[in-house]
Each structure stands twice: as structure tokens, then as C-alpha cells.
PDB file of C-alpha atoms in Angstrom:
ATOM      1  CA  MET A 496      66.281  68.919 115.671  1.00 64.00           C
ATOM      2  CA  SER A 497      66.743  70.696 112.466  1.00 85.00           C
ATOM      3  CA  ALA A 498      69.960  70.652 110.417  1.00 90.00           C
ATOM      4  CA  VAL A 499      70.595  74.661 111.463  1.00 91.00           C
ATOM      5  CA  SER A 500      70.077  73.520 115.074  1.00 91.00           C
ATOM      6  CA  GLU A 501      72.469  70.722 114.771  1.00 94.00           C
ATOM      7  CA  LYS A 502      75.076  72.737 113.131  1.00 95.00           C
ATOM      8  CA  LEU A 503      74.599  75.464 115.892  1.00 93.00           C
ATOM      9  CA  ALA A 504      75.008  73.030 118.717  1.00 94.00           C
ATOM     10  CA  ALA A 505      77.956  71.680 117.269  1.00 95.00           C
ATOM     11  CA  ALA A 506      79.668  75.022 116.662  1.00 95.00           C
ATOM     12  CA  ARG A 507      78.706  76.008 120.571  1.00 95.00           C
ATOM     13  CA  GLU A 508      80.131  72.564 121.749  1.00 95.00           C
ATOM     14  CA  ASP A 509      83.529  73.375 119.710  1.00 95.00           C
ATOM     15  CA  LEU A 510      83.742  76.671 121.204  1.00 96.00           C
ATOM     16  CA  GLU A 511      83.092  75.215 124.629  1.00 96.00           C
ATOM     17  CA  SER A 512      86.158  73.244 124.271  1.00 95.00           C
ATOM     18  CA  ARG A 513      88.328  76.450 124.027  1.00 96.00           C
ATOM     19  CA  ASP A 514      89.951  78.170 127.004  1.00 95.00           C
ATOM     20  CA  GLY A 515      89.067  81.503 125.495  1.00 97.00           C
ATOM     21  CA  VAL A 516      88.881  82.926 122.255  1.00 98.00           C
ATOM     22  CA  LEU A 517      89.079  86.573 120.572  1.00 98.00           C
ATOM     23  CA  ILE A 518      86.755  87.185 117.667  1.00 98.00           C
ATOM     24  CA  ALA A 519      87.500  89.586 114.786  1.00 97.00           C
ATOM     25  CA  PHE A 520      84.556  91.614 115.176  1.00 97.00           C
ATOM     26  CA  SER A 521      83.004  93.776 112.770  1.00 95.00           C
ATOM     27  CA  GLY A 522      79.366  94.114 114.046  1.00 94.00           C
ATOM     28  CA  GLY A 523      78.111  92.586 110.790  1.00 94.00           C
ATOM     29  CA  VAL A 524      75.851  89.676 110.773  1.00 96.00           C
ATOM     30  CA  ASP A 525      78.901  86.970 110.659  1.00 96.00           C
ATOM     31  CA  SER A 526      80.907  88.224 113.344  1.00 97.00           C
ATOM     32  CA  SER A 527      77.979  89.136 115.317  1.00 97.00           C
ATOM     33  CA  VAL A 528      76.699  85.456 115.378  1.00 97.00           C
ATOM     34  CA  VAL A 529      80.196  84.282 116.185  1.00 98.00           C
ATOM     35  CA  ALA A 530      80.323  86.530 119.100  1.00 98.00           C
ATOM     36  CA  ALA A 531      77.000  85.408 120.268  1.00 97.00           C
ATOM     37  CA  LEU A 532      77.924  81.748 119.976  1.00 97.00           C
ATOM     38  CA  ALA A 533      81.230  82.515 121.637  1.00 97.00           C
ATOM     39  CA  HIS A 534      79.628  84.539 124.699  1.00 98.00           C
ATOM     40  CA  ASP A 535      77.056  81.661 125.070  1.00 96.00           C
ATOM     41  CA  ALA A 536      79.537  79.128 125.169  1.00 97.00           C
ATOM     42  CA  LEU A 537      82.480  80.857 127.176  1.00 97.00           C
ATOM     43  CA  GLY A 538      81.038  83.734 128.739  1.00 97.00           C
ATOM     44  CA  ASP A 539      83.718  86.299 129.937  1.00 96.00           C
ATOM     45  CA  ASP A 540      86.561  84.195 128.280  1.00 97.00           C
ATOM     46  CA  ALA A 541      85.048  85.381 124.880  1.00 98.00           C
ATOM     47  CA  ILE A 542      86.196  88.813 123.750  1.00 98.00           C
ATOM     48  CA  ALA A 543      84.991  90.490 120.761  1.00 98.00           C
ATOM     49  CA  CYS A 544      87.477  92.823 119.012  1.00 98.00           C
ATOM     50  CA  THR A 545      87.128  95.469 116.314  1.00 97.00           C
ATOM     51  CA  ALA A 546      90.015  97.117 114.368  1.00 95.00           C
ATOM     52  CA  LYS A 547      89.789 100.724 113.813  1.00 95.00           C
ATOM     53  CA  SER A 548      91.397 102.074 110.713  1.00 95.00           C
ATOM     54  CA  GLU A 549      90.671 104.694 107.838  1.00 94.00           C
ATOM     55  CA  THR A 550      88.959 101.922 105.860  1.00 94.00           C
ATOM     56  CA  LEU A 551      86.374 101.257 108.662  1.00 93.00           C
ATOM     57  CA  PRO A 552      83.481 103.937 108.230  1.00 93.00           C
ATOM     58  CA  ALA A 553      82.812 105.814 111.971  1.00 92.00           C
ATOM     59  CA  ALA A 554      79.028 104.734 111.697  1.00 91.00           C
ATOM     60  CA  GLU A 555      80.241 101.076 111.652  1.00 93.00           C
ATOM     61  CA  LEU A 556      82.494 101.244 114.594  1.00 95.00           C
ATOM     62  CA  THR A 557      79.693 102.881 116.351  1.00 95.00           C
ATOM     63  CA  ASP A 558      77.403 100.088 115.305  1.00 95.00           C
ATOM     64  CA  ALA A 559      79.734  97.439 116.364  1.00 96.00           C
ATOM     65  CA  THR A 560      80.000  98.852 119.781  1.00 97.00           C
ATOM     66  CA  ARG A 561      76.385  98.869 120.009  1.00 97.00           C
ATOM     67  CA  VAL A 562      75.838  95.215 119.037  1.00 97.00           C
ATOM     68  CA  ALA A 563      78.620  93.950 121.320  1.00 98.00           C
ATOM     69  CA  GLU A 564      76.571  95.737 123.981  1.00 98.00           C
ATOM     70  CA  GLU A 565      73.554  93.996 122.863  1.00 97.00           C
ATOM     71  CA  ILE A 566      75.284  90.549 123.047  1.00 97.00           C
ATOM     72  CA  GLY A 567      76.742  91.253 126.438  1.00 97.00           C
ATOM     73  CA  ILE A 568      80.341  90.538 125.309  1.00 98.00           C
ATOM     74  CA  ARG A 569      83.445  92.246 126.396  1.00 98.00           C
ATOM     75  CA  HIS A 570      84.683  94.495 123.366  1.00 98.00           C
ATOM     76  CA  GLU A 571      88.042  95.825 122.727  1.00 97.00           C
ATOM     77  CA  ILE A 572      89.353  98.034 119.961  1.00 97.00           C
ATOM     78  CA  VAL A 573      92.664  97.965 118.258  1.00 97.00           C
ATOM     79  CA  GLU A 574      93.886 100.797 115.890  1.00 95.00           C
ATOM     80  CA  PHE A 575      96.164 100.361 113.098  1.00 93.00           C
ATOM     81  CA  SER A 576      96.549 101.877 109.591  1.00 95.00           C
ATOM     82  CA  GLU A 577      96.429 100.082 106.415  1.00 94.00           C
ATOM     83  CA  LEU A 578      97.723 103.124 104.641  1.00 95.00           C
ATOM     84  CA  ASP A 579     101.260 102.095 106.357  1.00 94.00           C
ATOM     85  CA  SER A 580     101.462  99.450 103.528  1.00 95.00           C
ATOM     86  CA  ASP A 581     102.650 100.256 100.175  1.00 96.00           C
ATOM     87  CA  GLU A 582     101.306  96.861  99.177  1.00 95.00           C
ATOM     88  CA  PHE A 583      97.749  97.964 100.323  1.00 96.00           C
ATOM     89  CA  ILE A 584      98.201 101.358  98.681  1.00 96.00           C
ATOM     90  CA  GLN A 585      98.693 100.401  95.558  1.00 96.00           C
ATOM     91  CA  ASN A 586      95.400  98.440  95.513  1.00 95.00           C
ATOM     92  CA  ASP A 587      96.130  95.612  93.067  1.00 94.00           C
ATOM     93  CA  ASP A 588      93.902  92.312  93.142  1.00 91.00           C
ATOM     94  CA  MET A 589      95.682  91.281  96.352  1.00 93.00           C
ATOM     95  CA  ARG A 590      94.379  94.334  98.462  1.00 93.00           C
ATOM     96  CA  CYS A 591      92.055  92.369 100.330  1.00 91.00           C
ATOM     97  CA  TYR A 592      94.808  89.796 101.407  1.00 93.00           C
ATOM     98  CA  HIS A 593      97.090  92.582 102.671  1.00 94.00           C
ATOM     99  CA  CYS A 594      94.277  94.375 104.549  1.00 93.00           C
ATOM    100  CA  ARG A 595      93.147  91.032 106.252  1.00 92.00           C
ATOM    101  CA  SER A 596      96.786  90.044 106.923  1.00 94.00           C
ATOM    102  CA  MET A 597      97.335  93.491 108.811  1.00 94.00           C
ATOM    103  CA  ARG A 598      94.031  93.153 110.491  1.00 93.00           C
ATOM    104  CA  LEU A 599      94.280  89.808 111.910  1.00 94.00           C
ATOM    105  CA  GLY A 600      97.785  90.349 112.872  1.00 95.00           C
ATOM    106  CA  ALA A 601      96.455  93.195 115.124  1.00 95.00           C
ATOM    107  CA  MET A 602      93.942  90.744 116.410  1.00 96.00           C
ATOM    108  CA  TYR A 603      96.617  88.150 117.325  1.00 96.00           C
ATOM    109  CA  ASP A 604      98.688  90.886 118.992  1.00 96.00           C
ATOM    110  CA  ARG A 605      95.851  91.778 121.171  1.00 97.00           C
ATOM    111  CA  ALA A 606      95.083  88.244 121.887  1.00 97.00           C
ATOM    112  CA  ARG A 607      98.445  87.582 123.145  1.00 97.00           C
ATOM    113  CA  GLU A 608      98.301  90.670 125.328  1.00 97.00           C
ATOM    114  CA  LEU A 609      95.210  88.986 126.801  1.00 97.00           C
ATOM    115  CA  GLY A 610      96.704  85.530 126.956  1.00 97.00           C
ATOM    116  CA  ILE A 611      94.452  84.217 124.584  1.00 97.00           C
ATOM    117  CA  ASP A 612      95.619  81.656 121.873  1.00 96.00           C
ATOM    118  CA  VAL A 613      92.558  81.354 119.575  1.00 97.00           C
ATOM    119  CA  VAL A 614      91.590  84.265 116.819  1.00 97.00           C
ATOM    120  CA  CYS A 615      88.072  83.475 115.398  1.00 96.00           C
ATOM    121  CA  ASP A 616      86.522  85.294 112.454  1.00 95.00           C
ATOM    122  CA  GLY A 617      82.985  85.192 110.612  1.00 94.00           C
ATOM    123  CA  THR A 618      84.198  83.329 107.338  1.00 93.00           C
ATOM    124  CA  ASN A 619      81.045  81.292 106.443  1.00 94.00           C
ATOM    125  CA  ALA A 620      80.385  78.397 104.090  1.00 93.00           C
ATOM    126  CA  SER A 621      78.955  80.581 101.547  1.00 91.00           C
ATOM    127  CA  ASP A 622      82.054  82.706 101.350  1.00 88.00           C
ATOM    128  CA  VAL A 623      84.471  80.316  99.764  1.00 83.00           C
ATOM    129  CA  GLY A 624      82.381  79.954  96.573  1.00 69.00           C
ATOM    130  CA  GLU A 625      82.313  83.768  95.836  1.00 64.00           C
ATOM    131  CA  GLY A 626      85.163  84.077  93.453  1.00 59.00           C
ATOM    132  CA  HIS A 627      88.103  86.271  94.077  1.00 67.00           C
ATOM    133  CA  ARG A 628      88.387  86.272  97.777  1.00 78.00           C
ATOM    134  CA  PRO A 629      92.204  86.614  98.737  1.00 84.00           C
ATOM    135  CA  GLY A 630      91.322  87.541 102.183  1.00 85.00           C
ATOM    136  CA  LEU A 631      90.344  83.899 102.825  1.00 87.00           C
ATOM    137  CA  ARG A 632      94.115  83.381 102.124  1.00 88.00           C
ATOM    138  CA  ALA A 633      95.261  85.376 105.010  1.00 89.00           C
ATOM    139  CA  VAL A 634      92.812  83.855 107.239  1.00 90.00           C
ATOM    140  CA  GLU A 635      94.240  80.219 106.320  1.00 88.00           C
ATOM    141  CA  GLU A 636      97.712  81.566 106.465  1.00 89.00           C
ATOM    142  CA  LEU A 637      97.477  83.126 109.857  1.00 90.00           C
ATOM    143  CA  ASP A 638      95.305  79.985 111.234  1.00 89.00           C
ATOM    144  CA  ALA A 639      92.306  82.067 112.399  1.00 93.00           C
ATOM    145  CA  TYR A 640      89.353  79.741 113.354  1.00 95.00           C
ATOM    146  CA  SER A 641      86.329  80.315 111.303  1.00 95.00           C
ATOM    147  CA  PRO A 642      83.467  78.239 113.471  1.00 96.00           C
ATOM    148  CA  LEU A 643      80.940  79.050 110.708  1.00 96.00           C
ATOM    149  CA  LEU A 644      82.892  77.479 108.065  1.00 95.00           C
ATOM    150  CA  GLU A 645      84.059  74.805 109.965  1.00 95.00           C
ATOM    151  CA  HIS A 646      80.601  73.608 110.775  1.00 96.00           C
ATOM    152  CA  ASP A 647      79.179  74.419 107.254  1.00 95.00           C
ATOM    153  CA  ILE A 648      77.137  77.049 108.327  1.00 95.00           C
ATOM    154  CA  GLU A 649      75.994  79.046 105.130  1.00 95.00           C
ATOM    155  CA  LYS A 650      74.896  82.654 104.931  1.00 94.00           C
ATOM    156  CA  SER A 651      71.193  82.240 105.046  1.00 94.00           C
ATOM    157  CA  GLU A 652      71.875  79.963 108.036  1.00 96.00           C
ATOM    158  CA  VAL A 653      73.691  82.504 109.477  1.00 96.00           C
ATOM    159  CA  ARG A 654      70.872  85.054 109.234  1.00 96.00           C
ATOM    160  CA  GLU A 655      68.379  82.481 110.450  1.00 95.00           C
ATOM    161  CA  ILE A 656      70.731  81.794 113.869  1.00 96.00           C
ATOM    162  CA  ALA A 657      71.003  85.755 114.277  1.00 96.00           C
ATOM    163  CA  ARG A 658      67.265  85.806 114.477  1.00 96.00           C
ATOM    164  CA  GLU A 659      67.222  82.928 117.122  1.00 94.00           C
ATOM    165  CA  TYR A 660      69.869  85.139 119.138  1.00 95.00           C
ATOM    166  CA  ASP A 661      67.514  88.156 118.458  1.00 96.00           C
ATOM    167  CA  LEU A 662      70.174  90.197 116.998  1.00 97.00           C
ATOM    168  CA  SER A 663      69.433  93.481 115.453  1.00 96.00           C
ATOM    169  CA  VAL A 664      71.723  92.903 112.575  1.00 96.00           C
ATOM    170  CA  ALA A 665      70.107  89.683 111.531  1.00 95.00           C
ATOM    171  CA  ASP A 666      69.116  91.212 108.287  1.00 93.00           C
ATOM    172  CA  LYS A 667      71.791  93.912 108.067  1.00 90.00           C
ATOM    173  CA  PRO A 668      73.357  94.062 104.188  1.00 85.00           C
ATOM    174  CA  SER A 669      76.760  92.945 104.014  1.00 82.00           C
ATOM    175  CA  MET A 670      79.414  95.936 104.336  1.00 82.00           C
ATOM    176  CA  ALA A 671      82.895  95.632 102.689  1.00 85.00           C
ATOM    177  CA  CYS A 672      85.482  97.998 104.085  1.00 90.00           C
ATOM    178  CA  LEU A 673      85.784 101.584 102.046  1.00 94.00           C
ATOM    179  CA  SER A 674      88.763 100.661 100.013  1.00 95.00           C
ATOM    180  CA  SER A 675      86.390  98.164  97.931  1.00 93.00           C
ATOM    181  CA  ARG A 676      84.905 101.419  96.592  1.00 95.00           C
ATOM    182  CA  ILE A 677      88.187 102.253  94.627  1.00 96.00           C
ATOM    183  CA  PRO A 678      88.736 100.427  91.497  1.00 95.00           C
ATOM    184  CA  THR A 679      91.577  98.087  91.195  1.00 94.00           C
ATOM    185  CA  GLY A 680      94.664 100.021  90.232  1.00 94.00           C
ATOM    186  CA  LEU A 681      94.031 103.284  91.690  1.00 96.00           C
ATOM    187  CA  GLU A 682      95.708 104.114  94.769  1.00 97.00           C
ATOM    188  CA  VAL A 683      93.891 103.912  98.135  1.00 97.00           C
ATOM    189  CA  THR A 684      94.398 107.361  99.785  1.00 97.00           C
ATOM    190  CA  GLU A 685      93.103 108.881 102.997  1.00 96.00           C
ATOM    191  CA  GLU A 686      91.299 111.662 100.709  1.00 97.00           C
ATOM    192  CA  ARG A 687      89.523 108.792  98.625  1.00 97.00           C
ATOM    193  CA  LEU A 688      88.325 106.957 101.686  1.00 97.00           C
ATOM    194  CA  SER A 689      87.282 110.063 103.487  1.00 97.00           C
ATOM    195  CA  ARG A 690      85.010 111.347 100.543  1.00 97.00           C
ATOM    196  CA  VAL A 691      83.648 107.896  99.915  1.00 97.00           C
ATOM    197  CA  GLU A 692      82.610 107.662 103.817  1.00 97.00           C
ATOM    198  CA  LYS A 693      81.260 111.330 103.667  1.00 97.00           C
ATOM    199  CA  ALA A 694      78.947 110.343 100.726  1.00 97.00           C
ATOM    200  CA  GLU A 695      77.695 106.971 101.944  1.00 96.00           C
ATOM    201  CA  ARG A 696      76.799 108.615 105.244  1.00 95.00           C
ATOM    202  CA  LEU A 697      74.561 110.959 103.290  1.00 96.00           C
ATOM    203  CA  LEU A 698      72.818 107.957 101.476  1.00 96.00           C
ATOM    204  CA  ARG A 699      72.336 106.246 104.818  1.00 93.00           C
ATOM    205  CA  THR A 700      70.810 109.667 106.229  1.00 93.00           C
ATOM    206  CA  TRP A 701      68.687 109.745 103.332  1.00 93.00           C
ATOM    207  CA  GLY A 702      67.138 106.324 104.017  1.00 93.00           C
ATOM    208  CA  PHE A 703      68.826 103.926 101.520  1.00 94.00           C
ATOM    209  CA  GLU A 704      69.893 100.590 102.897  1.00 90.00           C
ATOM    210  CA  GLN A 705      71.633  98.810 100.150  1.00 91.00           C
ATOM    211  CA  PHE A 706      74.192 101.142  98.367  1.00 93.00           C
ATOM    212  CA  ARG A 707      77.778 101.898  97.336  1.00 95.00           C
ATOM    213  CA  VAL A 708      79.567 105.245  96.417  1.00 97.00           C
ATOM    214  CA  ARG A 709      82.410 103.979  93.904  1.00 97.00           C
ATOM    215  CA  ASP A 710      85.238 106.534  93.589  1.00 97.00           C
ATOM    216  CA  HIS A 711      86.470 106.674  90.140  1.00 96.00           C
ATOM    217  CA  ASP A 712      89.035 109.098  90.685  1.00 95.00           C
ATOM    218  CA  GLY A 713      86.728 111.954  91.470  1.00 94.00           C
ATOM    219  CA  LEU A 714      83.811 110.713  89.749  1.00 97.00           C
ATOM    220  CA  ALA A 715      81.198 109.127  92.197  1.00 97.00           C
ATOM    221  CA  ARG A 716      79.431 106.327  90.936  1.00 97.00           C
ATOM    222  CA  ILE A 717      76.227 105.560  93.094  1.00 97.00           C
ATOM    223  CA  GLU A 718      74.872 102.059  93.199  1.00 96.00           C
ATOM    224  CA  VAL A 719      71.782 101.280  94.941  1.00 95.00           C
ATOM    225  CA  GLY A 720      69.594  97.750  95.204  1.00 93.00           C
ATOM    226  CA  GLU A 721      66.961  97.323  92.598  1.00 92.00           C
ATOM    227  CA  GLU A 722      64.172  98.022  95.013  1.00 93.00           C
ATOM    228  CA  GLU A 723      65.309 101.626  95.907  1.00 94.00           C
ATOM    229  CA  LEU A 724      66.302 102.583  92.208  1.00 93.00           C
ATOM    230  CA  GLU A 725      62.866 104.254  91.665  1.00 93.00           C
ATOM    231  CA  THR A 726      63.676 106.378  94.755  1.00 94.00           C
ATOM    232  CA  ALA A 727      67.092 107.220  93.616  1.00 94.00           C
ATOM    233  CA  LEU A 728      65.691 108.397  90.210  1.00 94.00           C
ATOM    234  CA  ASP A 729      63.349 111.039  91.967  1.00 93.00           C
ATOM    235  CA  PRO A 730      64.136 114.402  90.645  1.00 92.00           C
ATOM    236  CA  ASP A 731      64.286 115.720  93.916  1.00 92.00           C
ATOM    237  CA  PHE A 732      66.743 113.215  94.885  1.00 92.00           C
ATOM    238  CA  VAL A 733      68.914 113.289  91.963  1.00 90.00           C
ATOM    239  CA  ARG A 734      69.411 117.263  92.560  1.00 92.00           C
ATOM    240  CA  THR A 735      70.304 116.937  95.943  1.00 91.00           C
ATOM    241  CA  ALA A 736      72.803 113.876  95.548  1.00 92.00           C
ATOM    242  CA  ARG A 737      74.654 116.031  92.570  1.00 91.00           C
ATOM    243  CA  ASP A 738      74.931 119.045  95.172  1.00 91.00           C
ATOM    244  CA  HIS A 739      75.802 117.355  98.337  1.00 95.00           C
ATOM    245  CA  ILE A 740      78.049 114.507  96.890  1.00 96.00           C
ATOM    246  CA  GLU A 741      79.998 116.819  94.785  1.00 95.00           C
ATOM    247  CA  ASP A 742      80.369 118.726  98.484  1.00 96.00           C
ATOM    248  CA  CYS A 743      81.968 115.885  99.876  1.00 96.00           C
ATOM    249  CA  GLY A 744      85.164 116.290  97.490  1.00 96.00           C
ATOM    250  CA  PHE A 745      83.818 114.773  94.116  1.00 97.00           C
ATOM    251  CA  ASP A 746      84.130 116.237  90.791  1.00 95.00           C
ATOM    252  CA  HIS A 747      81.160 114.444  89.034  1.00 95.00           C
ATOM    253  CA  VAL A 748      78.028 112.393  90.353  1.00 95.00           C
ATOM    254  CA  THR A 749      76.330 109.700  88.427  1.00 95.00           C
ATOM    255  CA  LEU A 750      73.928 106.784  89.073  1.00 94.00           C
ATOM    256  CA  ASP A 751      74.723 103.130  87.867  1.00 94.00           C
ATOM    257  CA  LEU A 752      71.452 101.941  86.024  1.00 91.00           C
ATOM    258  CA  HIS A 753      72.785  98.657  86.799  1.00 90.00           C
ATOM    259  CA  GLY A 754      72.244  99.048  90.367  1.00 90.00           C
ATOM    260  CA  TYR A 755      73.861  97.550  93.307  1.00 89.00           C
ATOM    261  CA  GLU A 756      76.576  94.724  92.777  1.00 83.00           C
ATOM    262  CA  THR A 757      79.168  93.473  95.029  1.00 75.00           C
ATOM    263  CA  GLY A 758      82.769  93.796  93.868  1.00 65.00           C
ATOM    264  CA  SER A 759      81.890  96.018  90.816  1.00 65.00           C
ATOM    265  CA  VAL A 760      85.241  97.367  91.026  1.00 69.00           C
ATOM    266  CA  SER A 761      87.171  93.932  91.345  1.00 61.00           C
ATOM    267  CA  PRO A 762      89.347  92.539  88.845  1.00 51.00           C
ATOM    268  CA  GLU A 763      86.885  89.821  87.666  1.00 46.00           C
ATOM    269  CA  THR A 764      84.143  92.533  86.793  1.00 40.00           C
ATOM    270  CA  GLU A 765      83.940  94.285  83.828  1.00 37.00           C
ATOM    271  CA  GLU A 766      83.451  97.853  84.524  1.00 37.00           C
ATOM    272  CA  PRO A 767      80.935  99.842  82.463  1.00 35.00           C
ATOM    273  CA  ALA A 768      82.324 102.227  79.881  1.00 34.00           C
ATOM    274  CA  GLU A 769      83.265 105.408  80.946  1.00 34.00           C
ATOM    275  CA  ALA A 770      81.670 107.303  78.156  1.00 34.00           C
ATOM    276  CA  GLU A 771      78.248 105.346  78.673  1.00 34.00           C
ATOM    277  CA  THR A 772      78.365 106.247  82.398  1.00 34.00           C
ATOM    278  CA  GLU A 773      78.797 109.920  81.602  1.00 34.00           C
ATOM    279  CA  ASP A 774      76.530 109.992  78.771  1.00 35.00           C
ATOM    280  CA  VAL A 775      73.433 108.537  80.551  1.00 33.00           C
ATOM    281  CA  VAL A 776      73.617 110.332  83.883  1.00 35.00           C
ATOM    282  CA  SER A 777      76.085 113.271  83.842  1.00 35.00           C
ATOM    283  CA  ASN A 778      72.954 115.798  83.924  1.00 37.00           C
ATOM    284  CA  VAL A 779      70.616 113.542  85.780  1.00 36.00           C
ATOM    285  CA  PHE A 780      71.388 114.941  89.524  1.00 39.00           C
ATOM    286  CA  ASP A 781      70.104 118.217  90.423  1.00 42.00           C
ATOM    287  CA  ALA A 782      65.875 118.213  96.639  1.00 43.00           C
ATOM    288  CA  ASP A 783      65.053 119.245  99.608  1.00 49.00           C
ATOM    289  CA  TYR A 784      66.507 116.195 101.196  1.00 50.00           C
ATOM    290  CA  PRO A 785      68.377 117.221 104.354  1.00 54.00           C
ATOM    291  CA  SER A 786      72.167 117.449 104.068  1.00 56.00           C
ATOM    292  CA  VAL A 787      74.673 115.986 106.712  1.00 49.00           C
ATOM    293  CA  ASP A 788      76.942 118.702 108.783  1.00 52.00           C
TER     294      ASP A 788
END
């Protein structure tokens, strides 16, 4: 038996010992593997739960519903608003802590309604070494159970397990909530979240897979994966990106030549100088790519 198979068997056995679990379910690969494991171990006593709020793109909620059906697990949706919290809105370096606390709190409320004591999340063994992760503090404080972390299952192993379960999200890129596109210190507002979601929906429609649209107070900074950068530099694309992403509510549209980078507006990451960004790409974007209505 391989090391991954041993970890998988141990995690499944651990879940089997529970009377029931509710999984904080985003539809990403981590929570999908936890949901598949829990459903495998507990059947109808495992429930996936997705929190719907302004920071969750509508496409991600749709995807989560689809993946839950794929797994065969019961799927619950709870609604709440991070924008009810002044601490979240101010967007300091603890934003993810406040967000995760509220999100998991909503999960525990639903779990209690269903008579379930255990709330699981998708934290894996690779997450704990990835720099500034205040959301993990909320997981610890609220005593959520993280089977992937508990059994030392790393991200690459999570994807391997997802393939064993034949999950369609096995190779899905990580997707942080929309508020992660807003630089630390700039208030999170519904307007900013909405225009980021619209702009990223366009990029997804145009075929990009690894990307972010960062909102620098009305300036859209597009990041794409290195393998997609050549496509993003195509003159037809840049004209279309300028026109249609400005229509989403941005004043200016730029392309970050450093490419996609997780946490590029987090406290630890040095932002590119504003002058450099505008000088390099202010006039680059000007195709016949389809627009999204």
C-alpha cells in the first residue's frame, strides 16, 4: 500500500468513527476530497455545506452544486454577509480571520440545526507552511476538524486522491474569495466585489484558467498564468480586455507582466510601483472576443 493510500485509509477510518459531519464545502479540490471521503465513510450522515455571500462568485456556487451532485452528497447552502462586519470591511491583515470566523460560524449554526457536532474543513498539510494564513487561526479557535491536515495529506496528494475518486475538480486551480483581489487597507465594498466578479467572468469565458483581476481602487490589474501570458499579449485580446473590462466598472485596465501570483496584494508581498504599472501597460489594451451579457 502506498503512503497516500495509507493516509487515505486512515482518514476514512477516522471519519467512520463520527456520528455525522458537516463539511465546509467550496467545491474546490480540498473540500471536495473531504466531502468524497466523508460520503464514502458515512453515507447520508455526511453533509456538504456552502456559504453564499458577496465574496463567493456565482460561478463558484454553481460549480459547488455540480460537484456535490457528482459526489452524491447532500448539499446545503447557508447565506450570510461578510459586509455586515466592520472588521472585515476595513480589510486589514486579519481580513481572512474575520471572514473564516463568520463562514465557519454559519456552518456551525447549520450543523446544530441538523443535530451534527462536527464541522470539517479542507485545510491540508501544505497550507500551514504558506506564510500569512490568519484564516487558519479561525479554524483552530472554532475547533473545526481538518482530516487532510490531521492525516498529513499535502496538496499534491489531495489532487492524487481526487483523481482516485474521479472528481472533475482534481486539477482545478485554487480559488480564493473575491475580497482577496482588493489590496490590504482598501475597504471591501459590494461595488468592488461586483466589478471584480464581472471581469473575472469575462476572462473565464475567454478561456483563461489561472488568473486574477486585482482592484486597485478602480484600476484593474490582470494577472494570468505564465503559460497564458502570450495569449494575454495578443493585440486582439488586449483591445477587447480594455473595452469590456472597463465596462465592468473600472477606470483603467492593466496587465501585470509578472503574471499570476497568489497573495500579490497581501501584507507580505511588495506591490509593483504604480508608476511602473501604468507606464508599461496603460495603452496596451485595445478583439473580436465575445463579451458577456
